[in-house]
Amino acid sequence: AQSVAQPEDQVNVAEGNPLTVKCTYSVSGNPYLFWYVQYPNRGLQFLLKYITGDNLVKGSYGFEAEFNKSQTSFHLKKPSALVSDSALYFCAASSGAGSYQLTFGKGTKLSVIP
Amino acid sequence: DAGVIQSPRHEVTEMGQEVTLRCKPISGHNSLFWYRQTMMRGLELLIYFNNNVPIDDSGMPEDRFSAKMPNASFSTLKIQPSEPRDSAVYFCASSSIRDSPLRQYFGPGTRLTVT
């Protein structure tokens, strides 16, 4: 069975500082990996995905994520945090082509402090 | 594009009542997902439809839950009878194999409170 772990329930960072939200996965074969963001009282919104190719993936709102196969990680990063980045972030994984199901992590609450 | 539409946005009902949640996927999408989100359990997949056919309902908690997709533009999730432990936010999501496989577009959710 596949699984996704987000080891931190909450991450606090000062505005303007770099941020990292961690994610590790356990998926058979070559994984498809995703990050979604959820703002209060809203549905999840797609940020970025890794399917194949360059290990560094760039997404919406200045976010990027690095795929590390040896560490089975897909950490979300941003060079300079904004207060408006405060939200709940979900990592998700699938076992690849032909698989419809995304397994989501439990989410990490990011708070950017002014 | 209006996105995924869910109704109602909020539902408060008494234990034992029937609850019906509705979803309209994005036009042209052929896959539809129902999720439940709670603080304790996070985001759980309840059921997945492909081309209107239920493919995997292993996440449906029990027989009180049922889901239908009578056509490509409409799906319902029904709880009968409802219980307080069903209180959660229920999300519908859709995706298209022609667009970007597995990228799911989420609706705004229905916040269900069962008293």
Short mmCIF file of C-alpha atoms in Angstrom, two decimals:
data_model
loop_
_atom_site.label_atom_id
_atom_site.label_comp_id
_atom_site.label_asym_id
_atom_site.label_seq_id
_atom_site.Cartn_x
_atom_site.Cartn_y
_atom_site.Cartn_z
CA ALA A 1 0.00 0.00 0.00
CA GLN A 2 1.23 3.47 -0.77
CA SER A 3 1.59 6.15 1.87
CA VAL A 4 2.58 9.78 2.22
CA ALA A 5 4.05 11.29 5.36
CA GLN A 6 4.21 14.94 6.28
CA PRO A 7 6.21 14.87 9.52
CA GLU A 8 5.33 18.38 10.66
CA ASP A 9 1.78 19.32 11.62
CA GLN A 10 2.75 22.98 11.64
CA VAL A 11 5.56 25.11 10.25
CA ASN A 12 6.13 28.69 11.33
CA VAL A 13 8.36 31.01 9.32
CA ALA A 14 9.01 34.73 9.32
CA GLU A 15 7.95 36.74 6.30
CA GLY A 16 10.78 37.02 3.81
CA ASN A 17 12.56 33.90 5.04
CA PRO A 18 12.81 30.73 3.00
CA LEU A 19 10.30 28.02 3.78
CA THR A 20 10.33 24.24 3.50
CA VAL A 21 7.42 21.87 3.98
CA LYS A 22 8.54 18.26 4.15
CA CYS A 23 7.06 15.21 2.48
CA THR A 24 8.18 11.61 2.15
CA TYR A 25 6.41 8.89 0.23
CA SER A 26 6.21 5.15 -0.10
CA VAL A 27 5.02 4.14 -3.56
CA SER A 28 5.84 1.14 -5.70
CA GLY A 29 7.41 1.90 -9.03
CA ASN A 30 7.96 5.41 -10.33
CA PRO A 31 5.80 7.82 -8.36
CA TYR A 32 3.76 10.75 -9.50
CA LEU A 33 3.96 13.42 -6.80
CA PHE A 34 1.84 16.48 -6.15
CA TRP A 35 1.46 19.44 -3.84
CA TYR A 36 -1.89 21.03 -3.15
CA VAL A 37 -2.75 24.06 -1.02
CA GLN A 38 -5.95 24.68 0.93
CA TYR A 39 -6.96 28.14 2.10
CA PRO A 40 -9.58 28.47 4.87
CA ASN A 41 -13.05 27.37 3.80
CA ARG A 42 -11.85 26.49 0.32
CA GLY A 43 -11.16 23.33 -1.66
CA LEU A 44 -7.69 22.11 -2.45
CA GLN A 45 -5.82 23.88 -5.22
CA PHE A 46 -3.09 22.33 -7.34
CA LEU A 47 0.40 23.82 -6.85
CA LEU A 48 2.77 21.59 -8.78
CA LYS A 49 3.52 18.04 -9.83
CA TYR A 50 6.44 15.77 -10.58
CA ILE A 51 5.94 13.09 -13.22
CA THR A 52 9.36 12.62 -14.77
CA GLY A 53 12.39 14.63 -15.83
CA ASP A 54 14.10 17.41 -13.89
CA ASN A 55 14.09 16.76 -10.17
CA LEU A 56 13.35 20.41 -9.41
CA VAL A 57 9.78 21.28 -10.27
CA LYS A 58 8.46 24.82 -10.36
CA GLY A 59 4.84 25.61 -9.67
CA SER A 60 2.37 28.34 -8.90
CA TYR A 61 2.99 31.38 -6.66
CA GLY A 62 6.77 30.95 -6.66
CA PHE A 63 6.74 27.51 -5.06
CA GLU A 64 9.04 24.71 -6.12
CA ALA A 65 9.66 21.16 -5.01
CA GLU A 66 12.61 18.83 -5.23
CA PHE A 67 12.21 15.16 -5.98
CA ASN A 68 14.81 13.00 -4.28
CA LYS A 69 14.48 9.37 -5.24
CA SER A 70 17.11 8.02 -2.85
CA GLN A 71 15.46 9.71 0.12
CA THR A 72 11.92 9.18 -1.23
CA SER A 73 11.21 12.82 -0.51
CA PHE A 74 9.41 15.64 -2.28
CA HIS A 75 9.85 18.73 -0.14
CA LEU A 76 8.05 21.96 -1.00
CA LYS A 77 10.12 25.13 -0.94
CA LYS A 78 9.91 28.85 -1.51
CA PRO A 79 12.83 31.29 -1.32
CA SER A 80 10.93 34.10 0.37
CA ALA A 81 7.70 33.51 2.30
CA LEU A 82 4.71 35.83 2.13
CA VAL A 83 2.02 36.24 4.78
CA SER A 84 -0.47 35.23 2.09
CA ASP A 85 1.24 31.84 1.83
CA SER A 86 -0.27 30.90 5.19
CA ALA A 87 -2.46 27.88 4.49
CA LEU A 88 -2.70 24.11 4.76
CA TYR A 89 -0.41 22.22 2.40
CA PHE A 90 -0.96 18.65 1.24
CA CYS A 91 1.50 16.32 -0.42
CA ALA A 92 0.02 13.53 -2.57
CA ALA A 93 1.37 10.55 -4.43
CA SER A 94 0.30 8.01 -7.00
CA SER A 95 1.99 4.89 -8.27
CA GLY A 96 2.07 6.28 -11.78
CA ALA A 97 0.58 5.69 -15.19
CA GLY A 98 -2.75 3.90 -15.10
CA SER A 99 -3.30 4.66 -11.43
CA TYR A 100 -6.16 7.00 -10.67
CA GLN A 101 -5.85 7.22 -6.93
CA LEU A 102 -3.98 9.92 -5.08
CA THR A 103 -2.87 9.19 -1.55
CA PHE A 104 -2.71 12.39 0.48
CA GLY A 105 -0.60 13.22 3.50
CA LYS A 106 -2.32 14.62 6.58
CA GLY A 107 -1.34 18.16 5.72
CA THR A 108 1.00 20.76 7.18
CA LYS A 109 -0.25 24.09 8.41
CA LEU A 110 2.08 26.86 7.31
CA SER A 111 2.00 30.12 9.23
CA VAL A 112 4.02 33.04 7.91
CA ILE A 113 4.58 35.60 10.61
CA PRO A 114 4.77 39.28 9.60
CA ASP B 1 -14.97 27.55 -16.63
CA ALA B 2 -16.99 27.52 -13.42
CA GLY B 3 -14.91 24.82 -11.80
CA VAL B 4 -16.36 21.99 -9.74
CA ILE B 5 -19.65 23.03 -8.18
CA GLN B 6 -20.94 21.59 -4.93
CA SER B 7 -24.18 22.17 -3.10
CA PRO B 8 -25.13 22.91 -0.48
CA ARG B 9 -22.07 24.67 0.96
CA HIS B 10 -23.28 24.10 4.49
CA GLU B 11 -25.72 21.54 5.85
CA VAL B 12 -26.92 21.15 9.41
CA THR B 13 -29.16 18.23 10.15
CA GLU B 14 -30.32 16.09 13.01
CA MET B 15 -29.15 12.57 13.64
CA GLY B 16 -31.22 10.06 11.71
CA GLN B 17 -32.08 12.37 8.84
CA GLU B 18 -31.15 11.73 5.24
CA VAL B 19 -28.51 13.99 3.74
CA THR B 20 -27.80 14.43 0.03
CA LEU B 21 -24.72 16.23 -1.22
CA ARG B 22 -24.45 17.26 -4.85
CA CYS B 23 -21.60 17.77 -7.26
CA LYS B 24 -21.24 19.04 -10.80
CA PRO B 25 -17.80 18.23 -12.25
CA ILE B 26 -15.95 20.33 -14.77
CA SER B 27 -17.40 19.82 -18.23
CA GLY B 28 -15.44 17.23 -20.19
CA HIS B 29 -13.87 15.61 -17.16
CA ASN B 30 -14.36 11.86 -17.07
CA SER B 31 -13.30 11.06 -13.51
CA LEU B 32 -15.03 12.11 -10.31
CA PHE B 33 -13.95 11.65 -6.71
CA TRP B 34 -15.69 12.11 -3.36
CA TYR B 35 -13.48 12.86 -0.35
CA ARG B 36 -14.16 13.44 3.33
CA GLN B 37 -11.97 15.70 5.45
CA THR B 38 -11.83 15.64 9.25
CA MET B 39 -9.27 16.84 11.75
CA MET B 40 -8.73 13.34 13.06
CA ARG B 41 -8.43 11.41 9.80
CA GLY B 42 -7.36 14.05 7.30
CA LEU B 43 -8.48 13.68 3.68
CA GLU B 44 -10.04 10.30 2.84
CA LEU B 45 -11.13 9.08 -0.57
CA LEU B 46 -14.65 7.70 -0.36
CA ILE B 47 -15.41 6.69 -3.94
CA TYR B 48 -14.14 7.15 -7.47
CA PHE B 49 -16.14 7.16 -10.72
CA ASN B 50 -14.73 6.84 -14.21
CA ASN B 51 -17.05 7.58 -17.13
CA ASN B 52 -19.98 7.57 -14.69
CA VAL B 53 -19.20 4.07 -13.43
CA PRO B 54 -18.14 3.49 -9.81
CA ILE B 55 -14.67 1.98 -9.93
CA ASP B 56 -13.62 1.87 -6.30
CA ASP B 57 -15.93 2.40 -3.35
CA SER B 58 -13.70 0.75 -0.77
CA GLY B 59 -13.44 4.03 1.11
CA MET B 60 -17.16 4.31 1.75
CA PRO B 61 -17.40 3.92 5.51
CA GLU B 62 -20.52 1.79 5.71
CA ASP B 63 -23.84 0.99 4.11
CA ARG B 64 -25.33 4.26 5.27
CA PHE B 65 -23.28 5.94 2.56
CA SER B 66 -24.16 5.68 -1.12
CA ALA B 67 -23.06 7.57 -4.21
CA LYS B 68 -24.45 7.81 -7.71
CA MET B 69 -23.44 9.39 -10.98
CA PRO B 70 -26.43 9.23 -13.32
CA ASN B 71 -24.68 11.26 -16.02
CA ALA B 72 -21.39 12.96 -16.79
CA SER B 73 -22.42 16.25 -15.24
CA PHE B 74 -23.92 15.24 -11.91
CA SER B 75 -23.16 13.12 -8.87
CA THR B 76 -24.70 12.70 -5.44
CA LEU B 77 -23.44 11.40 -2.12
CA LYS B 78 -26.19 10.30 0.22
CA ILE B 79 -26.03 9.48 3.91
CA GLN B 80 -29.04 7.69 5.37
CA PRO B 81 -29.43 7.75 8.31
CA SER B 82 -26.90 10.40 9.29
CA GLU B 83 -24.94 10.24 12.56
CA PRO B 84 -22.94 12.88 14.47
CA ARG B 85 -19.69 11.15 13.50
CA ASP B 86 -20.47 11.92 9.86
CA SER B 87 -19.81 15.60 10.56
CA ALA B 88 -17.01 16.62 8.21
CA VAL B 89 -16.26 18.59 5.08
CA TYR B 90 -17.06 16.61 1.95
CA PHE B 91 -15.20 17.46 -1.23
CA CYS B 92 -15.91 16.50 -4.78
CA ALA B 93 -13.08 16.57 -7.32
CA SER B 94 -12.87 15.84 -11.02
CA SER B 95 -10.10 15.15 -13.50
CA SER B 96 -9.57 14.44 -17.17
CA ILE B 97 -7.29 11.79 -18.61
CA ARG B 98 -6.90 14.00 -21.68
CA ASP B 99 -5.70 17.00 -19.72
CA SER B 100 -3.22 16.11 -17.05
CA PRO B 101 -3.73 12.68 -15.61
CA LEU B 102 -4.26 12.65 -11.88
CA ARG B 103 -4.41 16.42 -11.50
CA GLN B 104 -7.64 16.76 -9.62
CA TYR B 105 -9.77 19.89 -9.46
CA PHE B 106 -11.56 20.29 -6.16
CA GLY B 107 -14.87 21.89 -5.41
CA PRO B 108 -15.32 24.25 -2.46
CA GLY B 109 -16.71 21.49 -0.26
CA THR B 110 -19.86 20.93 1.77
CA ARG B 111 -19.53 21.37 5.51
CA LEU B 112 -21.88 18.85 7.12
CA THR B 113 -22.88 19.09 10.76
CA VAL B 114 -25.02 16.34 12.25
CA THR B 115 -26.42 17.13 15.68
#
